[in-house]
Tab-separated table of C-alpha atoms in Angstrom:
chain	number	residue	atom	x	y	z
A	9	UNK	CA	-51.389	-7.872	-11.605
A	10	UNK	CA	-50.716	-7.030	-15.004
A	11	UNK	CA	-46.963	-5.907	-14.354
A	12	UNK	CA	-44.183	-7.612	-11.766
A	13	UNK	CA	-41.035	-6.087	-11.195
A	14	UNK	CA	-38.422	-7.017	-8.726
A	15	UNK	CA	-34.663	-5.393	-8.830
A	16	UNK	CA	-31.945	-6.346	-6.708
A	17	UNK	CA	-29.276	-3.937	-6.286
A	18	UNK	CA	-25.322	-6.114	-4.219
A	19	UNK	CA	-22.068	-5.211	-3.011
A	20	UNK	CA	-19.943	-7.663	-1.852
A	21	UNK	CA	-16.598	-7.466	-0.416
A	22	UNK	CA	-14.832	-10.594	-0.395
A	23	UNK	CA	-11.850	-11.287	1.653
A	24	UNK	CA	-8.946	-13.982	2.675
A	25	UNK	CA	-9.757	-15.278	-0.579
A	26	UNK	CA	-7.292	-18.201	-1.615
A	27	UNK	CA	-4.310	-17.026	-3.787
A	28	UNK	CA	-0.641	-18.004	-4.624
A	29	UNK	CA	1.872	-16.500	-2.747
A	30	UNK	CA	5.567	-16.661	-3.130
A	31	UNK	CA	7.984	-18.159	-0.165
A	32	UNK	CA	10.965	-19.072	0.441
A	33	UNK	CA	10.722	-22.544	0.042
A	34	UNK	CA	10.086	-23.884	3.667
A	35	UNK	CA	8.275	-27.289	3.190
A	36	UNK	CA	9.526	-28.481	-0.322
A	37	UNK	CA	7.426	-25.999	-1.807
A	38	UNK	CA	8.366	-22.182	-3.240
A	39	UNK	CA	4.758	-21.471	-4.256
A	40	UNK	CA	1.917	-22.200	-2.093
A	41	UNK	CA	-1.845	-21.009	-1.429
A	42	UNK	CA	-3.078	-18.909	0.953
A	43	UNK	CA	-5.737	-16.746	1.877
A	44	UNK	CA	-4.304	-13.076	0.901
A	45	UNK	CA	-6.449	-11.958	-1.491
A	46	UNK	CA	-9.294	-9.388	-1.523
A	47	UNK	CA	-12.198	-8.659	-4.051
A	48	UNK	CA	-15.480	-6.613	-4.790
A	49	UNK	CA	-18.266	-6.862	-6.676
A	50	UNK	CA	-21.106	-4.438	-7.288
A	51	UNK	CA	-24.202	-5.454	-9.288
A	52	UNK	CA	-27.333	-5.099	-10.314
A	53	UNK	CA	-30.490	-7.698	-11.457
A	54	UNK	CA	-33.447	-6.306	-12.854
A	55	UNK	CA	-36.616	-8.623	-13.973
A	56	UNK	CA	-40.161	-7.968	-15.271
A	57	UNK	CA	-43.028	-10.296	-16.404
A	58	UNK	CA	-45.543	-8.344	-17.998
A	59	UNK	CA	-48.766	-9.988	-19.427
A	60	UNK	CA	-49.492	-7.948	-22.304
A	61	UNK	CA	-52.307	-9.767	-24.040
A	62	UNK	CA	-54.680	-11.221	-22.078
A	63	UNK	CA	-57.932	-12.464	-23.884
A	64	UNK	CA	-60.110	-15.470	-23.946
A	65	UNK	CA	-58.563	-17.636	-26.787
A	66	UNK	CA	-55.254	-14.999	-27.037
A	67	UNK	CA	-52.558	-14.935	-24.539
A	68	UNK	CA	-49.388	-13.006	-24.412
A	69	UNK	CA	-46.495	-12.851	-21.834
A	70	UNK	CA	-43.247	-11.871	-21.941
A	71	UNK	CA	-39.984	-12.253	-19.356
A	72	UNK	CA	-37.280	-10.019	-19.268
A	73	UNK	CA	-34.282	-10.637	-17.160
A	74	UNK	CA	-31.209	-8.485	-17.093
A	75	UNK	CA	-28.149	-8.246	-14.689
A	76	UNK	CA	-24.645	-6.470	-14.606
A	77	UNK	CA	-21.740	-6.143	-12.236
A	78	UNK	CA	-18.424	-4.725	-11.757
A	79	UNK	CA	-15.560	-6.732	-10.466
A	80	UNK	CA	-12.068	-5.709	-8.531
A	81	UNK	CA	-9.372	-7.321	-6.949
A	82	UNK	CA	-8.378	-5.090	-4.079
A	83	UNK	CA	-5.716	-6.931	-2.939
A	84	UNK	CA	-3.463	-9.932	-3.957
A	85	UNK	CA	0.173	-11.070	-3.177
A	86	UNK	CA	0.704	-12.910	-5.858
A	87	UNK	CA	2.996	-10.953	-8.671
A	88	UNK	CA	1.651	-13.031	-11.846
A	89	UNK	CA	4.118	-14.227	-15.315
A	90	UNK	CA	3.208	-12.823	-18.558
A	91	UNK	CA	1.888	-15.751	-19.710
A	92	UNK	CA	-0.448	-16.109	-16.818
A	93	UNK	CA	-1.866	-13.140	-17.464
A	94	UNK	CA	-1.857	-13.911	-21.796
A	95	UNK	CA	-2.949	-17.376	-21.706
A	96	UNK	CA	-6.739	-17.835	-22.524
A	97	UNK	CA	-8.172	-18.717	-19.079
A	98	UNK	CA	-6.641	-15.181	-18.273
A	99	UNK	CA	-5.126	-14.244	-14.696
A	100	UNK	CA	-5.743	-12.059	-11.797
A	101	UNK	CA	-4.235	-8.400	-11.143
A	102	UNK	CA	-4.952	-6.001	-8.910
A	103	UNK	CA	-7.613	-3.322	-10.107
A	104	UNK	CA	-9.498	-5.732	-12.199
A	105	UNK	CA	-11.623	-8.385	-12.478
A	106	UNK	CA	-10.639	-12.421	-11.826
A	107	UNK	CA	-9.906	-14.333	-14.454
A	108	UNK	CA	-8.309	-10.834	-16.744
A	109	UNK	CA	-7.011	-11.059	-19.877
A	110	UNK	CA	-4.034	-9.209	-21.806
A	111	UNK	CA	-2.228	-9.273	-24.686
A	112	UNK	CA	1.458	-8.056	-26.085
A	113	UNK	CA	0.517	-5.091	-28.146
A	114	UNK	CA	0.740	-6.113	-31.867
A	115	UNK	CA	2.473	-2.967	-34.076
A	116	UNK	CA	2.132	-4.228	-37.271
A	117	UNK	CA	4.361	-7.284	-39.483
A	118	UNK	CA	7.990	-5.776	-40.565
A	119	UNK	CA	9.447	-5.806	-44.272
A	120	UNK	CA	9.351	-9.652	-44.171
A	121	UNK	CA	6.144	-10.079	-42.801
A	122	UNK	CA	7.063	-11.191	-39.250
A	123	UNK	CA	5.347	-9.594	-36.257
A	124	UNK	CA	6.442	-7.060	-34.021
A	125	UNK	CA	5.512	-6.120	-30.475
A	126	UNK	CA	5.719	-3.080	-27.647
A	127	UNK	CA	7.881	-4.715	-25.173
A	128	UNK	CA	9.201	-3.170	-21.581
A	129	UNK	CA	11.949	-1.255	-22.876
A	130	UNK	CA	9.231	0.447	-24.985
A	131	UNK	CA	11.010	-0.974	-28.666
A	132	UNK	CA	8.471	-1.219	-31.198
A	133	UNK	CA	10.395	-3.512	-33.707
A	134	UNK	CA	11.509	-6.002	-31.626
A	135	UNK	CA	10.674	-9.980	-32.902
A	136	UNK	CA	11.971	-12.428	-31.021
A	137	UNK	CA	12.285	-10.695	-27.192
A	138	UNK	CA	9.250	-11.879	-25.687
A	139	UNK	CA	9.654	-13.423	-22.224
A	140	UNK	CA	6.605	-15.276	-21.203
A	141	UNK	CA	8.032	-15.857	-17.570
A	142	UNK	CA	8.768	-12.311	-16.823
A	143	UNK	CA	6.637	-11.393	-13.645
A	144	UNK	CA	8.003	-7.597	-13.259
A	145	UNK	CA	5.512	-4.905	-13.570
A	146	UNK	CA	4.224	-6.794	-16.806
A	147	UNK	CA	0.523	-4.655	-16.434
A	148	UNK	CA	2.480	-1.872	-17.353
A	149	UNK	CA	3.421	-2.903	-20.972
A	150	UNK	CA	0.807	-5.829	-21.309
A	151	UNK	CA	-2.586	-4.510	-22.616
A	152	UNK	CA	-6.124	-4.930	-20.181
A	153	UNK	CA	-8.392	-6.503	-22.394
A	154	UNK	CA	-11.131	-7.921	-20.148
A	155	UNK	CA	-12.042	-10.760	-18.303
A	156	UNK	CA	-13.102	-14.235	-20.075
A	157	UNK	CA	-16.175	-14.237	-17.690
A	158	UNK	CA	-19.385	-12.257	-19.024
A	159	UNK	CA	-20.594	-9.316	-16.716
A	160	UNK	CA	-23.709	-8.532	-18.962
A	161	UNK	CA	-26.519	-11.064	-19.301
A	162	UNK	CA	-30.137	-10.981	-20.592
A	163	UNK	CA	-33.025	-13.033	-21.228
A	164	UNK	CA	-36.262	-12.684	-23.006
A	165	UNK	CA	-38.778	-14.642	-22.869
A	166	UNK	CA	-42.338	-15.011	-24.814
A	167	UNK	CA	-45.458	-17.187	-24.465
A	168	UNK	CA	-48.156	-16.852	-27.224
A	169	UNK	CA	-50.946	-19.229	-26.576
A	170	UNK	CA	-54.146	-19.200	-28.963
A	171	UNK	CA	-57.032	-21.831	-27.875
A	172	UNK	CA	-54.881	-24.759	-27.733
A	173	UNK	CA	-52.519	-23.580	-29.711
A	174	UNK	CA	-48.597	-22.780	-27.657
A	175	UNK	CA	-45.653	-20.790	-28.457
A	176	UNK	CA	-42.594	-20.583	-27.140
A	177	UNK	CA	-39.490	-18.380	-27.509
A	178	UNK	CA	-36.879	-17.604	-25.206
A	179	UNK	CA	-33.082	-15.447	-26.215
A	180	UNK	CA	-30.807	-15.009	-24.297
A	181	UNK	CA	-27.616	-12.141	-24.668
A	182	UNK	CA	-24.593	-12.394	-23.264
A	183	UNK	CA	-21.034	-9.915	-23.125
A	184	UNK	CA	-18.521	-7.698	-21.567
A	185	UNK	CA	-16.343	-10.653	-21.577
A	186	UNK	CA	-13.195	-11.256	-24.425
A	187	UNK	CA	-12.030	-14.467	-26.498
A	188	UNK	CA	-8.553	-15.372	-26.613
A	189	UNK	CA	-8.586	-17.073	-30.176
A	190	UNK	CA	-6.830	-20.444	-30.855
A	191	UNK	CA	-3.168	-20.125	-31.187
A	192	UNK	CA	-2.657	-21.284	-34.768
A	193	UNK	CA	0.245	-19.695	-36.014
A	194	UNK	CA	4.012	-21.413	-35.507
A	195	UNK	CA	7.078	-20.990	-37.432
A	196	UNK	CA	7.042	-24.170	-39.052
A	197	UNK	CA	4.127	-26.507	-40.426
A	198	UNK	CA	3.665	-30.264	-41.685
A	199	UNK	CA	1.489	-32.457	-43.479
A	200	UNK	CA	-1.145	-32.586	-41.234
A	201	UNK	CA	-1.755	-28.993	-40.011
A	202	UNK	CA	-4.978	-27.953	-40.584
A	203	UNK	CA	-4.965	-24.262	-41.318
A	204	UNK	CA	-7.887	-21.766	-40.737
A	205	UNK	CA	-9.083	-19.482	-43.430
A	206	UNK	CA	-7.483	-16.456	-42.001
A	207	UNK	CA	-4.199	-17.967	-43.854
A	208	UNK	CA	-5.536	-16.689	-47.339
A	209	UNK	CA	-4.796	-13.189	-45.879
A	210	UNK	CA	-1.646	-13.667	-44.730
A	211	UNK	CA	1.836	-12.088	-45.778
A	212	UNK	CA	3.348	-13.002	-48.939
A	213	UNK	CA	4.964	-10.138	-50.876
A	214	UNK	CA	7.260	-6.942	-49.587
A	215	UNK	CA	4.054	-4.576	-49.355
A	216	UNK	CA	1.286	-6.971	-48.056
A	217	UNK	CA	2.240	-5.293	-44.469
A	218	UNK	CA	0.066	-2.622	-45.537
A	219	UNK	CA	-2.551	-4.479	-45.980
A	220	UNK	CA	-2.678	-7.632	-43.476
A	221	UNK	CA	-1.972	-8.314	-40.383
A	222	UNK	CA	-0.992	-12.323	-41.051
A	223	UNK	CA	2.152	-13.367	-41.148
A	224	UNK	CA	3.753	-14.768	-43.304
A	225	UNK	CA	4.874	-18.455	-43.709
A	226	UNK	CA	8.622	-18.166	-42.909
A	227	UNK	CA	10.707	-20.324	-45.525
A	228	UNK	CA	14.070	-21.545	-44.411
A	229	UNK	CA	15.962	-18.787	-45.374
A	230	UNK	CA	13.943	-16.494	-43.434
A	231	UNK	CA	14.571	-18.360	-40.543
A	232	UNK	CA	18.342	-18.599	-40.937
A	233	UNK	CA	18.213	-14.736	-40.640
A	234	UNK	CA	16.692	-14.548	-37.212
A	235	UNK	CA	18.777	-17.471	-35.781
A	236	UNK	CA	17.018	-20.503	-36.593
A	237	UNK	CA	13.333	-21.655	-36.455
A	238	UNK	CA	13.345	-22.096	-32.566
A	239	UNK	CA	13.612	-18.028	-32.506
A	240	UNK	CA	11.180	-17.300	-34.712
A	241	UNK	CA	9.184	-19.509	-32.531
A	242	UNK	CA	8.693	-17.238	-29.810
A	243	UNK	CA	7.605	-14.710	-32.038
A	244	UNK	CA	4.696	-16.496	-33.797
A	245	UNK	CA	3.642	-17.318	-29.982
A	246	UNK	CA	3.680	-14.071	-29.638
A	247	UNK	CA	1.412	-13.013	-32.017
A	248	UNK	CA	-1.107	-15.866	-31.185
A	249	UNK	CA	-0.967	-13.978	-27.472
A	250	UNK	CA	-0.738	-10.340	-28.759
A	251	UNK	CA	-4.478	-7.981	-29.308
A	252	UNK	CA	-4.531	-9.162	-33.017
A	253	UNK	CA	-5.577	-12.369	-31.656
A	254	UNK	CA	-8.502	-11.362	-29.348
A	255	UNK	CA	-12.503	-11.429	-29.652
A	256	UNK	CA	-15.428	-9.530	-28.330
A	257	UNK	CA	-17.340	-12.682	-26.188
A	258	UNK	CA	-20.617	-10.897	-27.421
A	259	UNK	CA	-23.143	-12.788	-28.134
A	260	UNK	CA	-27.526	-13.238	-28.565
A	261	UNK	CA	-28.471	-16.526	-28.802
A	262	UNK	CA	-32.226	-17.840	-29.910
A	263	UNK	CA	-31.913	-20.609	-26.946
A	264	UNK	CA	-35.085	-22.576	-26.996
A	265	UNK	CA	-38.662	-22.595	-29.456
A	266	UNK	CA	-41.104	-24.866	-28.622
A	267	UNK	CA	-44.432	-25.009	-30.208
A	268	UNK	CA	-47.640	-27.271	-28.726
A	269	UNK	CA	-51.006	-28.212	-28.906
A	270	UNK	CA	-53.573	-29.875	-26.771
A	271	UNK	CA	-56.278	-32.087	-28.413
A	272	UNK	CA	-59.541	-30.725	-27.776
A	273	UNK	CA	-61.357	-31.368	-24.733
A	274	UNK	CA	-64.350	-33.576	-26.080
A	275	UNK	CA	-61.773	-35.921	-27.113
A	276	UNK	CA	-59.538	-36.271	-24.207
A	277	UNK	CA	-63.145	-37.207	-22.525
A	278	UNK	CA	-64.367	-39.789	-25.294
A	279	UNK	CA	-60.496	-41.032	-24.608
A	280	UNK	CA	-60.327	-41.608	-21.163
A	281	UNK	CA	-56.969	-38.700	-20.349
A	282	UNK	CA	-56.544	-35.397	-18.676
A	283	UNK	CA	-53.428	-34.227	-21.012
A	284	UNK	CA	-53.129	-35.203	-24.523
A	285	UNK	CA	-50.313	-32.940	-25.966
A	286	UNK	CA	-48.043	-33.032	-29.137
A	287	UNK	CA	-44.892	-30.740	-28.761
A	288	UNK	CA	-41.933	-30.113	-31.089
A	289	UNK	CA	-38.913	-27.816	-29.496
A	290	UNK	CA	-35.596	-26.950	-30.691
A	291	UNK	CA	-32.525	-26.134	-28.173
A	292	UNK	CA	-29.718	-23.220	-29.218
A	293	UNK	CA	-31.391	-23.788	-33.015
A	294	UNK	CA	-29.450	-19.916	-34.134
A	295	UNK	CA	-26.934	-18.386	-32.906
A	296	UNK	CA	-27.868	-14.547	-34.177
A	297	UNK	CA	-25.050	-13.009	-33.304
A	298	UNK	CA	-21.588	-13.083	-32.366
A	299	UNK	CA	-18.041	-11.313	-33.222
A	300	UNK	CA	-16.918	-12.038	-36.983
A	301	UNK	CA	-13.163	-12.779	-35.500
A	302	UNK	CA	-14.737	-15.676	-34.224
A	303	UNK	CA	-15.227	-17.731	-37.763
A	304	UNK	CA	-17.684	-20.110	-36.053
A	305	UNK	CA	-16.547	-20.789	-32.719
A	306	UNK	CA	-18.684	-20.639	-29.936
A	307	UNK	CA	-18.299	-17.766	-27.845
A	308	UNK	CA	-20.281	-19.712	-25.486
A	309	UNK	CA	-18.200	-22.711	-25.610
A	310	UNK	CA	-15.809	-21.750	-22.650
A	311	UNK	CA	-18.257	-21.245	-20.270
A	312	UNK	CA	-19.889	-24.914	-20.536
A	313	UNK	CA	-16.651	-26.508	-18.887
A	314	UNK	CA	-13.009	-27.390	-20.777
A	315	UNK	CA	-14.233	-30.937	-20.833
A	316	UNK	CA	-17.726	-30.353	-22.447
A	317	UNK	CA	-18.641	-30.646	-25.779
A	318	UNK	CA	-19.478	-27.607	-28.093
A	319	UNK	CA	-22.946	-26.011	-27.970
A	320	UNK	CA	-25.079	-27.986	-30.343
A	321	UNK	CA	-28.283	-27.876	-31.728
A	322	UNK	CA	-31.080	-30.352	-30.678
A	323	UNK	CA	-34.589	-30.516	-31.871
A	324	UNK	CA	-37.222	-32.885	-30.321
A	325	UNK	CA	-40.998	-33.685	-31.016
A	326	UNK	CA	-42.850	-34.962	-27.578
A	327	UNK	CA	-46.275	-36.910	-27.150
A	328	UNK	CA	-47.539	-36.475	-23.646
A	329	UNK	CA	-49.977	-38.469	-22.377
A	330	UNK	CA	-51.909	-38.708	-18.676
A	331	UNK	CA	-55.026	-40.478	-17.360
């Protein structure tokens, strides 16, 4: 009893799922929901607790959970805009998984340090011809970069416990997923704009294009070439939706430490109680790893809920007492 391993291996194909459809407009209503959609997902879930030490006054046990799956929409109605399949919460096409995320495909900034795309017609130079709404065939010149949901998790867990010593350390790993990073760039700034340091990099001189992919801070004059600073608009939105703004969701987390210990036994007795224990734990204390495009943001963030607060750290110390 040394060893437990248990390993579950799914398929699941899910059907009449609800989806947007498209109608002609019966009811007051052109889009509506229905249940048109298809899906399947094939996984896996491995887990082993192993006690590896197993002495008198020395313990040791360790946890390992792992699972992955693969995810495809089989079949869906619903032909989605570009910007429902851009946007950070990503969209849903057939042949990949819910929730999918792509990008315009970022070619580099021009002579002027603007950015330029690959859009339908196949141009390569083009600034200012994105169309967010367009909803024909956009999979075939929007880039698949993955869906915002994980399909890679692990955990690890270890117990040391000497006499009355306790130790605890758990990680947990996370990925497979992609970050949409905040949209941050515009053609035009004020006062109060608080810009990220990815701005010291960004285009200043004829040049820099070789060397960053920022762009630059378009003056007036630069504006009054391209029409006016509502067209340069949509290409800066661009860019915040093109690959040059995406992340690896990647991450391994130290997620909890406690350490305890028990008061000796004599004294519990002389003291009337069963459990005298003093305990000091720390919650998400490091965050080991995660993708440098990032610059501090959470890549676990999304997945706690849009109206939660950011993963913070919490450390606690804990008498527990019982008669």
């Amino acid at each position: 009893n040394r060893i437990q391993f248990t390993t579950d291996i799914y398929s699941r194909k899910a059907f009449d799922l609800v989806d947007f459809v498209i109608t002609s407009g019966i009811g007051g209503q052109r889009i509506k929901q229905g249940n048109n959609a298809n899906m399947e997902t094939k996984g896996l879930e491995v887990a082993f607790t192993t006690k590896n030490i197993n002495n008198k006054d020395f313990k040791w046990s360790t946890t390992l959970n792992f699972s992955i799956y693969n995810q495809e929409i089989t079949k869906l109605e619903n032909k989605p805009t570009a910007f429902d399949l851009i946007e950070g919460n990503g969209g849903n096409a057939i042949g990949h998984p819910r929730n999918s995320l792509y990008s315009y495909q970022f070619t580099g900034l021009n002579n002027q340090g603007l950015p330029t795309f690959i859009m339908p017609n196949g141009e390569t130079d083009l600034i200012t011809g994105a169309n967010f709404q367009d909803n024909d065939n956009v999979t075939d010149y929007l880039k698949y970069e993955g869906s915002i949901e994980p399909n890679k998790s692990v955990g690890l867990a270890n117990t040391f416990t000497y006499k009355n010593w306790s130790l605890y350390v758990f990680i947990v790993g996370s990925g497979g997923n992609k970050v949409r990073l905040n949209p941050v760039y515009s053609s035009q700034y004020d006062d109060l704009t608080v810009f990220t340091k990815d701005f010291t990099n960004r285009w200043i001189n004829p040049g820099d294009e070789n060397f960053t992919n920022i762009p630059v801070i378009a003056d007036k004059r630069l504006a009054e070439n391209y029409g006016g600073i509502s067209q340069l608009e949509t290409a800066y939105n661009t860019y915040n939706y093109s690959d040059a703004r995406i992340a690896d969701g990647d991450f391994v987390r130290l997620k909890n430490i406690s350490l305890s210990w028990e008061f000796p036994t004599d004294l519990k007795k002389k003291l009337g109680l069963n459990t005298f224990t003093l305990r000091g734990s720390a919650v998400n204390p490091w965050l080991i790893y995660s993708d440098e495009k990032l610059n501090g943001q959470d890549p676990e963030f999304r997945n706690t809920g849009g109206a939660a607060f950011p993963v913070t750290s919490k450390y606690t110390f804990a008498i527990t007492i019982s008669l």
